Amino acid sequence: MAAISCPMFMENTELSNNIKKYCGEAGADLVGFAPVERWDMDGVVPVDFRPQRLWEPARTVIVMGMGMPLPIVETTPSVLHMELYNTVNRRLDTLAYDTVRHLNRLGQAATFFSRDGYNSLKALRRWPGAAFGHVMAAKYAGLGTIGLSHCLLTPEYGPRVRFVSVFTEAVLPMASLPEKELCIKCGACARCCPKDALRVREDRLIGDYDKTACLEMAEELTKRRSYPCGICTKVCPVGADRKLYRQKGIVKKYLREREALAADPDHPDYRSWQHVRRYGAKEP
Ligand code: SF4
Ligand code: SF4
């Protein structure tokens, strides 16, 4: 097949159905369309980080998400979790690249931003963040709401999902934004954070976030080859994946974990997670 064929002009609904079908079949668990005007709507994202500043022809950002299976996330920090994280990242980048090519074949100009967008933690120390933020893109695509932990919470996976974004010149039917916040402000993410990087705020839902403390944790875990941390994503009670894995009441177990393991590293309640953590990682 030619890399770029003659433009096939489709009705937008037909095009959006085509894209959703393509992305779903290529492995996306979640797909949403964010019109670029949404970045200007609330002014949260600085101008230089908005889609049209990065690529002027952009009219819609297609955001795709892949879920992270809960039983692996629960072992964090572990080599198993690191491998999952890297696998999902690679799959997302491939998915974004393939979606751009698919759009090109349909006659639509498109480009993409890979998921993390930094090549080392040193780079993050110099410039915290990435050139483009997928969390806000996913929010504007109607895939969820931002929780206390600054993660995007989705009805399907809570925060246990990673995203990638494709920019296209196509104007696609916009998704409606969720009417209700998904975060229940339980504070589990803040209580379980090993670096105390999250703080509950009385005056608003989104907590204070100490980026440097979180980055220190990432640096420690990178040295042990067991990154990323992600404990705040593990403990969040939101998400239909809790039902799938029949985990009613599990948050109490998470809240006790640090203290229980400090007293007994072989505590029976956490034996399987500790087993996974011991193998393959460097000693702290
Ligand atoms: S990733 Fe870890 S260190 Fe960073 S905020 Fe979440 S729990 Fe805290
Ligand atoms: S753990 Fe609780 S407070 Fe934190 S993001 Fe999830 S629902 Fe909100």
CSV table of C-alpha atoms and ligand atoms in Angstrom, one decimal:
chain,number,residue,atom,x,y,z
A,1,MET,CA,0.0,0.0,0.0
A,2,ALA,CA,1.3,3.5,-0.8
A,3,ALA,CA,2.4,5.5,2.2
A,4,ILE,CA,0.1,8.4,1.4
A,5,SER,CA,-2.8,7.8,-1.0
A,6,CYS,CA,-5.0,10.4,-2.6
A,7,PRO,CA,-7.2,12.1,0.0
A,8,MET,CA,-10.4,10.2,0.8
A,9,PHE,CA,-12.7,12.8,2.2
A,10,MET,CA,-15.1,11.3,4.7
A,11,GLU,CA,-17.9,12.8,6.7
A,12,ASN,CA,-16.5,13.6,10.2
A,13,THR,CA,-18.7,11.0,11.9
A,14,GLU,CA,-17.6,8.4,9.4
A,15,LEU,CA,-14.0,9.5,9.9
A,16,SER,CA,-14.3,9.4,13.7
A,17,ASN,CA,-15.8,5.9,13.6
A,18,ASN,CA,-13.1,4.8,11.3
A,19,ILE,CA,-10.4,6.2,13.7
A,20,LYS,CA,-12.0,4.7,16.8
A,21,LYS,CA,-12.3,1.3,15.1
A,22,TYR,CA,-8.7,1.4,13.9
A,23,CYS,CA,-7.2,2.5,17.3
A,24,GLY,CA,-9.3,-0.1,19.1
A,25,GLU,CA,-8.2,-2.9,16.8
A,26,ALA,CA,-4.6,-1.7,17.1
A,27,GLY,CA,-4.8,-2.1,20.9
A,28,ALA,CA,-6.1,1.2,22.5
A,29,ASP,CA,-8.3,0.6,25.5
A,30,LEU,CA,-9.5,4.2,25.5
A,31,VAL,CA,-9.9,6.7,22.7
A,32,GLY,CA,-11.1,10.3,22.9
A,33,PHE,CA,-11.1,13.4,20.7
A,34,ALA,CA,-10.1,16.8,22.2
A,35,PRO,CA,-10.8,19.9,20.1
A,36,VAL,CA,-7.8,22.2,20.3
A,37,GLU,CA,-10.0,25.1,21.6
A,38,ARG,CA,-10.3,23.3,24.9
A,39,TRP,CA,-6.7,24.2,25.8
A,40,ASP,CA,-7.7,27.9,25.5
A,41,MET,CA,-10.9,27.4,27.4
A,42,ASP,CA,-9.5,27.4,31.0
A,43,GLY,CA,-6.0,28.7,30.4
A,44,VAL,CA,-4.4,26.0,32.7
A,45,VAL,CA,-1.8,24.8,30.1
A,46,PRO,CA,0.8,27.5,29.3
A,47,VAL,CA,0.5,28.8,25.7
A,48,ASP,CA,3.8,27.2,24.5
A,49,PHE,CA,2.5,23.7,25.5
A,50,ARG,CA,-0.8,24.0,23.6
A,51,PRO,CA,-1.4,21.9,20.4
A,52,GLN,CA,-1.6,24.7,17.9
A,53,ARG,CA,1.6,26.3,19.3
A,54,LEU,CA,3.4,23.0,18.8
A,55,TRP,CA,1.9,22.3,15.4
A,56,GLU,CA,-0.3,25.0,13.8
A,57,PRO,CA,-2.5,22.8,11.6
A,58,ALA,CA,-3.8,20.8,14.6
A,59,ARG,CA,-7.6,20.9,15.0
A,60,THR,CA,-8.1,17.8,17.1
A,61,VAL,CA,-6.0,15.8,19.5
A,62,ILE,CA,-6.7,12.1,19.4
A,63,VAL,CA,-5.8,10.7,22.8
A,64,MET,CA,-5.4,6.9,23.3
A,65,GLY,CA,-5.0,5.1,26.6
A,66,MET,CA,-3.8,1.6,27.5
A,67,GLY,CA,-4.6,0.1,30.9
A,68,MET,CA,-2.0,-1.2,33.4
A,69,PRO,CA,-3.1,-4.6,34.9
A,70,LEU,CA,-3.7,-4.1,38.6
A,71,PRO,CA,-1.9,-7.2,39.9
A,72,ILE,CA,1.3,-6.0,38.4
A,73,VAL,CA,0.8,-2.4,39.5
A,74,GLU,CA,0.4,-3.7,43.1
A,75,THR,CA,3.9,-5.1,43.1
A,76,THR,CA,5.5,-1.6,42.6
A,77,PRO,CA,8.4,-0.9,43.0
A,78,SER,CA,9.5,-4.1,41.1
A,79,VAL,CA,11.2,-5.2,37.9
A,80,LEU,CA,7.9,-6.7,36.8
A,81,HIS,CA,6.2,-3.3,37.1
A,82,MET,CA,9.1,-1.6,35.3
A,83,GLU,CA,8.8,-4.0,32.4
A,84,LEU,CA,5.0,-3.4,32.2
A,85,TYR,CA,5.6,0.3,32.2
A,86,ASN,CA,8.2,0.1,29.4
A,87,THR,CA,6.0,-2.3,27.4
A,88,VAL,CA,2.9,-0.1,27.6
A,89,ASN,CA,5.1,2.9,26.6
A,90,ARG,CA,6.5,1.1,23.6
A,91,ARG,CA,3.0,-0.1,22.6
A,92,LEU,CA,1.6,3.5,22.9
A,93,ASP,CA,4.4,5.0,20.7
A,94,THR,CA,3.8,2.3,18.1
A,95,LEU,CA,0.1,2.9,18.2
A,96,ALA,CA,0.5,6.7,17.8
A,97,TYR,CA,2.9,6.2,14.9
A,98,ASP,CA,0.6,3.7,13.2
A,99,THR,CA,-2.4,6.0,13.7
A,100,VAL,CA,-0.6,8.9,12.1
A,101,ARG,CA,0.1,6.7,9.1
A,102,HIS,CA,-3.5,5.5,9.0
A,103,LEU,CA,-4.7,9.1,9.0
A,104,ASN,CA,-2.2,10.0,6.3
A,105,ARG,CA,-3.6,7.2,4.1
A,106,LEU,CA,-7.1,8.7,4.7
A,107,GLY,CA,-5.7,12.0,3.4
A,108,GLN,CA,-5.4,13.7,6.8
A,109,ALA,CA,-2.2,15.5,8.0
A,110,ALA,CA,-1.2,14.3,11.4
A,111,THR,CA,1.7,14.0,13.8
A,112,PHE,CA,2.2,12.7,17.3
A,113,PHE,CA,3.8,13.2,20.7
A,114,SER,CA,5.4,10.1,22.3
A,115,ARG,CA,4.3,9.3,25.8
A,116,ASP,CA,7.0,10.4,28.4
A,117,GLY,CA,8.9,12.9,26.3
A,118,TYR,CA,12.1,13.0,28.3
A,119,ASN,CA,15.3,11.0,27.9
A,120,SER,CA,16.6,11.0,31.5
A,121,LEU,CA,15.8,12.1,35.0
A,122,LYS,CA,18.7,14.6,34.7
A,123,ALA,CA,16.7,16.2,31.9
A,124,LEU,CA,13.7,16.4,34.1
A,125,ARG,CA,15.7,18.1,36.8
A,126,ARG,CA,16.7,20.7,34.3
A,127,TRP,CA,13.2,21.1,32.7
A,128,PRO,CA,10.5,19.5,34.8
A,129,GLY,CA,7.8,18.1,32.7
A,130,ALA,CA,7.5,17.4,28.9
A,131,ALA,CA,7.0,19.5,25.8
A,132,PHE,CA,3.4,18.3,25.7
A,133,GLY,CA,1.2,16.9,28.5
A,134,HIS,CA,-1.0,13.9,27.8
A,135,VAL,CA,-2.8,14.1,31.1
A,136,MET,CA,-4.5,17.4,30.2
A,137,ALA,CA,-5.0,16.1,26.7
A,138,ALA,CA,-6.9,13.1,28.1
A,139,LYS,CA,-8.9,15.4,30.3
A,140,TYR,CA,-9.9,17.6,27.4
A,141,ALA,CA,-10.8,14.4,25.4
A,142,GLY,CA,-13.3,13.6,28.1
A,143,LEU,CA,-11.6,10.4,29.2
A,144,GLY,CA,-11.6,11.3,32.9
A,145,THR,CA,-11.0,13.9,35.6
A,146,ILE,CA,-7.8,15.0,37.4
A,147,GLY,CA,-7.6,13.7,41.0
A,148,LEU,CA,-5.9,14.9,44.2
A,149,SER,CA,-2.8,13.0,43.0
A,150,HIS,CA,-2.6,15.1,39.7
A,151,CYS,CA,-3.2,11.8,37.8
A,152,LEU,CA,-6.1,11.5,35.3
A,153,LEU,CA,-8.6,9.2,36.9
A,154,THR,CA,-10.7,7.2,34.4
A,155,PRO,CA,-13.9,5.3,35.1
A,156,GLU,CA,-12.4,2.2,33.6
A,157,TYR,CA,-8.9,2.1,35.2
A,158,GLY,CA,-8.8,4.9,37.7
A,159,PRO,CA,-5.2,6.3,37.2
A,160,ARG,CA,-3.8,2.9,36.1
A,161,VAL,CA,-3.7,3.9,32.5
A,162,ARG,CA,-1.1,5.6,30.2
A,163,PHE,CA,-1.7,7.9,27.3
A,164,VAL,CA,-0.3,9.1,24.0
A,165,SER,CA,-1.6,11.9,21.7
A,166,VAL,CA,-2.0,12.2,18.0
A,167,PHE,CA,-2.5,15.7,16.5
A,168,THR,CA,-4.6,15.9,13.3
A,169,GLU,CA,-5.9,18.7,11.1
A,170,ALA,CA,-9.2,16.8,11.0
A,171,VAL,CA,-12.1,18.4,12.9
A,172,LEU,CA,-13.7,15.4,14.7
A,173,PRO,CA,-16.9,15.3,16.8
A,174,MET,CA,-15.8,16.4,20.3
A,175,ALA,CA,-16.4,14.2,23.3
A,176,SER,CA,-18.4,15.7,26.2
A,177,LEU,CA,-16.5,16.3,29.4
A,178,PRO,CA,-17.5,14.3,32.5
A,179,GLU,CA,-20.0,16.2,34.7
A,180,LYS,CA,-18.8,14.7,38.0
A,181,GLU,CA,-15.3,14.5,39.5
A,182,LEU,CA,-14.1,10.9,39.9
A,183,CYS,CA,-11.7,11.6,42.7
A,184,ILE,CA,-13.5,11.0,46.1
A,185,LYS,CA,-10.7,12.8,48.0
A,186,CYS,CA,-10.1,9.7,50.2
A,187,GLY,CA,-6.4,10.8,50.6
A,188,ALA,CA,-5.0,7.3,50.1
A,189,CYS,CA,-2.6,8.6,47.5
A,190,ALA,CA,-1.2,11.2,49.9
A,191,ARG,CA,-1.0,8.8,52.9
A,192,CYS,CA,0.8,6.1,51.0
A,193,CYS,CA,3.3,8.3,49.1
A,194,PRO,CA,6.7,7.3,50.4
A,195,LYS,CA,8.1,10.8,49.8
A,196,ASP,CA,5.2,12.8,51.2
A,197,ALA,CA,5.0,14.5,47.9
A,198,LEU,CA,1.2,14.9,47.9
A,199,ARG,CA,-0.7,17.0,50.3
A,200,VAL,CA,-4.5,17.2,50.7
A,201,ARG,CA,-5.8,20.8,50.3
A,202,GLU,CA,-8.9,21.8,52.2
A,203,ASP,CA,-9.8,24.5,49.6
A,204,ARG,CA,-9.7,22.4,46.5
A,205,LEU,CA,-9.7,18.9,45.1
A,206,ILE,CA,-6.3,18.8,43.5
A,207,GLY,CA,-3.6,18.4,46.1
A,208,ASP,CA,-0.2,20.1,46.4
A,209,TYR,CA,2.4,18.2,44.6
A,210,ASP,CA,6.1,18.3,45.4
A,211,LYS,CA,7.7,17.5,42.0
A,212,THR,CA,11.2,17.4,43.4
A,213,ALA,CA,10.4,14.9,46.1
A,214,CYS,CA,8.6,12.6,43.5
A,215,LEU,CA,11.6,13.0,41.2
A,216,GLU,CA,14.0,11.9,44.1
A,217,MET,CA,11.9,8.7,44.4
A,218,ALA,CA,12.2,8.1,40.7
A,219,GLU,CA,16.0,8.6,40.9
A,220,GLU,CA,16.3,6.1,43.7
A,221,LEU,CA,14.2,3.5,41.9
A,222,THR,CA,16.1,4.1,38.6
A,223,LYS,CA,19.3,3.2,40.4
A,224,ARG,CA,17.7,0.0,41.6
A,225,ARG,CA,16.2,-0.7,38.1
A,226,SER,CA,12.8,-0.8,39.6
A,227,TYR,CA,11.2,2.4,38.4
A,228,PRO,CA,8.7,4.1,38.3
A,229,CYS,CA,7.1,4.5,41.7
A,230,GLY,CA,3.4,4.7,40.9
A,231,ILE,CA,2.2,3.9,44.4
A,232,CYS,CA,-0.3,6.8,44.1
A,233,THR,CA,-1.8,5.0,41.1
A,234,LYS,CA,-1.8,1.6,42.8
A,235,VAL,CA,-3.7,2.7,45.9
A,236,CYS,CA,-6.4,4.8,44.2
A,237,PRO,CA,-9.8,3.1,44.8
A,238,VAL,CA,-11.4,4.6,41.6
A,239,GLY,CA,-11.8,2.4,38.5
A,240,ALA,CA,-13.8,-0.6,37.2
A,241,ASP,CA,-10.6,-2.7,37.3
A,242,ARG,CA,-11.2,-3.0,41.1
A,243,LYS,CA,-14.4,-4.9,40.3
A,244,LEU,CA,-12.8,-7.0,37.7
A,245,TYR,CA,-10.1,-8.1,40.2
A,246,ARG,CA,-12.7,-8.4,43.0
A,247,GLN,CA,-10.9,-6.0,45.3
A,248,LYS,CA,-13.5,-4.6,47.6
A,249,GLY,CA,-11.9,-3.1,50.8
A,250,ILE,CA,-8.3,-3.5,49.5
A,251,VAL,CA,-7.4,0.1,50.4
A,252,LYS,CA,-7.1,-0.8,54.1
A,253,LYS,CA,-4.4,-3.3,53.1
A,254,TYR,CA,-2.5,-0.6,51.1
A,255,LEU,CA,-2.7,1.8,54.0
A,256,ARG,CA,-1.2,-0.7,56.4
A,257,GLU,CA,1.5,-1.9,54.0
A,258,ARG,CA,4.5,0.4,54.9
A,259,GLU,CA,4.2,-0.1,58.6
A,260,ALA,CA,3.5,-3.8,58.4
A,261,LEU,CA,6.6,-4.4,56.2
A,262,ALA,CA,8.8,-2.2,58.4
A,263,ALA,CA,7.9,-4.5,61.3
A,264,ASP,CA,8.1,-7.7,59.3
A,265,PRO,CA,9.4,-7.8,55.7
A,266,ASP,CA,7.9,-11.3,55.4
A,267,HIS,CA,4.5,-10.2,56.6
A,268,PRO,CA,2.1,-12.8,55.2
A,269,ASP,CA,-0.4,-10.3,53.8
A,270,TYR,CA,2.2,-8.9,51.4
A,271,ARG,CA,4.2,-12.1,50.8
A,272,SER,CA,3.6,-12.4,47.0
A,273,TRP,CA,4.3,-8.7,46.3
A,274,GLN,CA,7.6,-8.9,48.4
A,275,HIS,CA,8.5,-12.0,46.5
A,276,VAL,CA,8.2,-10.2,43.2
A,277,ARG,CA,10.1,-7.2,44.5
A,278,ARG,CA,13.1,-9.3,45.7
A,279,TYR,CA,13.9,-10.8,42.3
A,280,GLY,CA,15.7,-8.9,39.6
A,281,ALA,CA,16.1,-5.5,41.3
A,282,LYS,CA,19.4,-4.2,42.7
A,283,GLU,CA,19.5,-3.9,46.5
A,284,PRO,CA,18.5,-0.5,47.8
B,1,SF4,S1,4.9,8.5,42.1
B,1,SF4,FE1,5.4,7.8,44.2
B,1,SF4,S2,6.7,9.5,45.0
B,1,SF4,FE2,5.6,10.3,43.3
B,1,SF4,S3,3.7,11.2,44.1
B,1,SF4,FE3,3.2,9.1,43.5
B,1,SF4,S4,3.5,7.9,45.3
B,1,SF4,FE4,4.5,9.9,45.7
B,2,SF4,S1,-6.4,7.9,46.0
B,2,SF4,FE1,-8.3,9.0,46.7
B,2,SF4,S2,-7.7,11.1,46.9
B,2,SF4,FE2,-6.1,10.1,45.7
B,2,SF4,S3,-6.7,10.5,43.5
B,2,SF4,FE3,-7.6,8.5,44.1
B,2,SF4,S4,-9.7,9.0,44.9
B,2,SF4,FE4,-8.5,10.9,44.8
